[in-house]
Amino acid sequence: MKTENFIRLLAEDLPSGPARQGIALTRWMSATALVTGAAFLLFAGARADLLGGGLLPSIMKVFMGALLAWAAIGGATSLARPEASVGQPLRRLVTFAAFLAFLFATELMFRGLDGWLVRMFGKSIVGCLTVIPLLALLPLVVSLHALRGGATTSPTFAGGLAGLASAGVAIIAYGVFCTEDSLVFVATWYSLAAIMVAGLGAVLGRTLLRW
């Protein structure tokens, strides 16, 4: 039997395909993100000026996390079927990359180049690179479990996208806590934290999502 025919037959055995995986992934990701985020904020607390000067920066961080989760969840679920290509996931990630470029451009436009390195390094890099991956662990485990119901032919990429989605929901919670409001700090270190989780997801996905 030719490989193309084999893949087509497998796809026909998954009648609800991406829709089913998308519903399962979104449902479980939302539930675990809510539990994890609520537990973190109950323990660590939201920033003191959340309803004041910190409101707009927090909204921006929450939007960043939601955008990353949207891009990655959609990409991961599209890969649940064996005939899926990586084109759609990559297009969604380009949208997120464009948002990061917008953050950098906005910071440099309104605050200039003076002191931008100081603003980028901030004072809480270690916390950012520690807490976001930790908050993403449970959503990552759940998302990989949900994706196992599919038949992806790109397990490493699908696992990496699951990691990015998990990092996105973690950023939503952490962004309400974090007081670093420099756009270059957020764009740089939040993204690096997400890449760390994506790397873990890719490693796990290569094994757990392979069939």
CSV table of C-alpha atoms in Angstrom, one decimal:
chain,number,residue,atom,x,y,z
A,1,MET,CA,0.0,0.0,0.0
A,2,LYS,CA,1.3,3.4,-0.9
A,3,THR,CA,2.1,5.8,1.9
A,4,GLU,CA,-0.3,8.4,0.6
A,5,ASN,CA,-3.2,5.9,0.7
A,6,PHE,CA,-2.2,4.7,4.1
A,7,ILE,CA,-2.4,8.2,5.5
A,8,ARG,CA,-5.7,8.9,3.8
A,9,LEU,CA,-7.2,5.8,5.4
A,10,LEU,CA,-6.0,6.9,8.8
A,11,ALA,CA,-7.5,10.3,8.3
A,12,GLU,CA,-10.8,8.7,7.4
A,13,ASP,CA,-10.7,6.8,10.8
A,14,LEU,CA,-10.7,10.2,12.5
A,15,PRO,CA,-14.0,11.6,11.5
A,16,SER,CA,-14.1,14.3,14.0
A,17,GLY,CA,-10.3,15.0,13.7
A,18,PRO,CA,-9.1,18.4,14.6
A,19,ALA,CA,-12.5,19.5,15.8
A,20,ARG,CA,-12.5,16.8,18.5
A,21,GLN,CA,-8.9,17.3,19.4
A,22,GLY,CA,-9.5,21.1,19.5
A,23,ILE,CA,-12.5,20.8,21.8
A,24,ALA,CA,-10.6,18.4,24.1
A,25,LEU,CA,-7.4,20.4,24.2
A,26,THR,CA,-9.2,23.7,24.8
A,27,ARG,CA,-11.4,22.3,27.5
A,28,TRP,CA,-8.7,20.6,29.5
A,29,MET,CA,-6.2,23.4,28.9
A,30,SER,CA,-8.7,26.0,30.1
A,31,ALA,CA,-9.5,24.0,33.2
A,32,THR,CA,-5.9,23.3,34.2
A,33,ALA,CA,-4.9,26.9,33.4
A,34,LEU,CA,-7.7,28.2,35.6
A,35,VAL,CA,-6.7,26.0,38.5
A,36,THR,CA,-3.0,26.6,38.2
A,37,GLY,CA,-3.4,30.4,37.7
A,38,ALA,CA,-5.9,30.8,40.5
A,39,ALA,CA,-3.6,28.8,42.9
A,40,PHE,CA,-0.6,30.9,41.9
A,41,LEU,CA,-2.4,34.3,42.3
A,42,LEU,CA,-3.9,33.1,45.6
A,43,PHE,CA,-0.4,32.3,46.9
A,44,ALA,CA,1.6,35.1,45.2
A,45,GLY,CA,-1.1,37.7,44.8
A,46,ALA,CA,-1.8,40.1,42.0
A,47,ARG,CA,0.3,43.3,41.6
A,48,ALA,CA,-0.7,46.0,44.1
A,49,ASP,CA,-1.5,48.6,41.4
A,50,LEU,CA,-3.5,46.3,39.2
A,51,LEU,CA,-6.6,48.6,39.3
A,52,GLY,CA,-4.4,51.7,38.9
A,53,GLY,CA,-1.3,52.3,36.9
A,54,GLY,CA,-0.6,48.6,36.4
A,55,LEU,CA,-4.0,47.9,34.6
A,56,LEU,CA,-2.9,48.7,31.1
A,57,PRO,CA,0.4,46.8,31.2
A,58,SER,CA,-1.3,43.8,32.7
A,59,ILE,CA,-4.0,43.8,30.0
A,60,MET,CA,-1.2,43.9,27.4
A,61,LYS,CA,0.5,40.9,29.0
A,62,VAL,CA,-2.7,39.0,29.3
A,63,PHE,CA,-3.4,39.7,25.6
A,64,MET,CA,0.1,38.5,24.8
A,65,GLY,CA,-0.5,35.2,26.6
A,66,ALA,CA,-3.9,34.7,25.1
A,67,LEU,CA,-2.6,35.4,21.6
A,68,LEU,CA,0.2,32.9,22.0
A,69,ALA,CA,-2.2,30.3,23.4
A,70,TRP,CA,-4.6,30.9,20.5
A,71,ALA,CA,-1.9,30.6,17.9
A,72,ALA,CA,-0.4,27.5,19.4
A,73,ILE,CA,-3.6,25.6,20.3
A,74,GLY,CA,-4.9,26.1,16.8
A,75,GLY,CA,-1.7,25.0,15.3
A,76,ALA,CA,-1.4,21.9,17.5
A,77,THR,CA,-5.0,20.8,16.8
A,78,SER,CA,-4.5,21.2,13.1
A,79,LEU,CA,-1.7,18.7,13.3
A,80,ALA,CA,-3.8,16.1,14.9
A,81,ARG,CA,-4.7,14.6,11.5
A,82,PRO,CA,-1.9,12.8,9.6
A,83,GLU,CA,-2.4,14.6,6.4
A,84,ALA,CA,-2.1,18.1,8.0
A,85,SER,CA,0.8,20.4,6.9
A,86,VAL,CA,2.8,22.8,9.1
A,87,GLY,CA,1.7,25.7,7.0
A,88,GLN,CA,-1.3,26.8,9.2
A,89,PRO,CA,0.6,26.6,12.5
A,90,LEU,CA,3.4,28.6,11.1
A,91,ARG,CA,1.0,31.3,9.8
A,92,ARG,CA,-0.5,31.6,13.3
A,93,LEU,CA,3.0,31.9,14.9
A,94,VAL,CA,3.8,34.7,12.4
A,95,THR,CA,0.9,36.6,13.8
A,96,PHE,CA,2.4,36.3,17.3
A,97,ALA,CA,5.8,37.2,16.0
A,98,ALA,CA,4.3,40.4,14.5
A,99,PHE,CA,2.8,41.3,17.8
A,100,LEU,CA,6.3,41.0,19.4
A,101,ALA,CA,7.7,43.2,16.8
A,102,PHE,CA,5.0,45.7,17.5
A,103,LEU,CA,5.9,45.7,21.2
A,104,PHE,CA,9.6,46.4,20.4
A,105,ALA,CA,8.6,49.2,18.0
A,106,THR,CA,6.2,50.8,20.4
A,107,GLU,CA,8.8,50.8,23.3
A,108,LEU,CA,11.5,52.3,21.1
A,109,MET,CA,9.1,54.8,19.5
A,110,PHE,CA,7.8,56.3,22.8
A,111,ARG,CA,10.8,55.8,25.1
A,112,GLY,CA,13.7,56.0,22.7
A,113,LEU,CA,16.9,54.1,22.6
A,114,ASP,CA,18.4,55.7,25.8
A,115,GLY,CA,18.4,53.1,28.5
A,116,TRP,CA,16.6,50.4,26.5
A,117,LEU,CA,19.1,47.7,27.6
A,118,VAL,CA,18.5,48.5,31.2
A,119,ARG,CA,14.8,48.3,30.7
A,120,MET,CA,15.2,45.0,28.8
A,121,PHE,CA,17.1,43.3,31.6
A,122,GLY,CA,14.8,44.7,34.3
A,123,LYS,CA,15.0,43.2,37.8
A,124,SER,CA,13.1,39.9,37.6
A,125,ILE,CA,14.5,37.8,34.8
A,126,VAL,CA,15.1,34.8,37.0
A,127,GLY,CA,11.5,34.9,38.3
A,128,CYS,CA,10.1,35.3,34.9
A,129,LEU,CA,12.2,32.4,33.5
A,130,THR,CA,11.3,30.2,36.5
A,131,VAL,CA,7.7,30.9,37.3
A,132,ILE,CA,6.3,30.8,33.7
A,133,PRO,CA,7.7,27.4,32.9
A,134,LEU,CA,6.5,26.0,36.3
A,135,LEU,CA,3.0,27.4,35.7
A,136,ALA,CA,3.0,25.8,32.3
A,137,LEU,CA,3.9,22.3,33.4
A,138,LEU,CA,0.4,21.0,34.3
A,139,PRO,CA,-1.2,22.5,31.2
A,140,LEU,CA,1.6,20.9,29.1
A,141,VAL,CA,1.0,17.5,30.5
A,142,VAL,CA,-2.8,17.8,29.9
A,143,SER,CA,-2.4,19.1,26.4
A,144,LEU,CA,0.0,16.3,25.4
A,145,HIS,CA,-2.5,13.8,26.8
A,146,ALA,CA,-5.3,15.4,24.7
A,147,LEU,CA,-3.2,15.4,21.5
A,148,ARG,CA,-2.5,11.7,22.0
A,149,GLY,CA,-6.0,11.0,20.7
A,150,GLY,CA,-4.9,12.3,17.3
A,151,ALA,CA,-2.5,10.9,14.7
A,152,THR,CA,0.0,13.6,14.0
A,153,THR,CA,2.9,12.9,11.6
A,154,SER,CA,4.8,15.8,13.2
A,155,PRO,CA,5.0,14.8,16.9
A,156,THR,CA,8.0,17.0,17.7
A,157,PHE,CA,6.4,20.1,16.2
A,158,ALA,CA,3.0,19.3,17.7
A,159,GLY,CA,4.6,18.9,21.1
A,160,GLY,CA,6.4,22.2,20.7
A,161,LEU,CA,3.2,23.9,19.9
A,162,ALA,CA,1.6,22.3,23.0
A,163,GLY,CA,4.4,23.8,25.0
A,164,LEU,CA,3.8,27.3,23.5
A,165,ALA,CA,0.1,27.0,24.2
A,166,SER,CA,0.9,26.0,27.8
A,167,ALA,CA,3.3,28.9,28.2
A,168,GLY,CA,0.6,31.3,26.8
A,169,VAL,CA,-1.9,30.4,29.5
A,170,ALA,CA,0.9,30.6,32.1
A,171,ILE,CA,1.8,34.1,30.9
A,172,ILE,CA,-1.8,35.2,31.4
A,173,ALA,CA,-1.6,34.4,35.2
A,174,TYR,CA,2.0,35.6,35.6
A,175,GLY,CA,1.3,38.8,33.7
A,176,VAL,CA,-1.2,39.8,36.4
A,177,PHE,CA,1.5,39.4,39.1
A,178,CYS,CA,4.6,40.8,37.3
A,179,THR,CA,5.4,44.4,37.8
A,180,GLU,CA,8.0,44.6,35.0
A,181,ASP,CA,6.2,46.8,32.5
A,182,SER,CA,8.9,47.5,29.9
A,183,LEU,CA,7.6,46.2,26.6
A,184,VAL,CA,11.1,45.1,25.6
A,185,PHE,CA,11.4,43.1,28.8
A,186,VAL,CA,8.1,41.5,28.3
A,187,ALA,CA,8.7,40.7,24.6
A,188,THR,CA,12.2,39.3,25.3
A,189,TRP,CA,11.9,37.3,28.5
A,190,TYR,CA,8.3,36.1,28.3
A,191,SER,CA,9.1,34.8,24.9
A,192,LEU,CA,12.3,33.1,26.1
A,193,ALA,CA,10.3,31.4,28.9
A,194,ALA,CA,7.7,30.3,26.2
A,195,ILE,CA,10.6,28.9,24.1
A,196,MET,CA,11.9,26.9,27.1
A,197,VAL,CA,8.4,25.3,27.6
A,198,ALA,CA,8.2,24.7,23.8
A,199,GLY,CA,11.5,22.9,23.9
A,200,LEU,CA,10.3,20.6,26.7
A,201,GLY,CA,7.0,20.0,24.8
A,202,ALA,CA,8.9,19.1,21.6
A,203,VAL,CA,11.1,16.6,23.5
A,204,LEU,CA,8.1,15.0,25.2
A,205,GLY,CA,6.0,15.1,22.0
A,206,ARG,CA,8.6,13.3,20.0
A,207,THR,CA,8.0,10.3,22.2
A,208,LEU,CA,4.4,10.6,23.5
A,209,LEU,CA,2.8,11.6,20.2
A,210,ARG,CA,4.6,9.2,18.0
A,211,TRP,CA,2.6,6.4,16.5
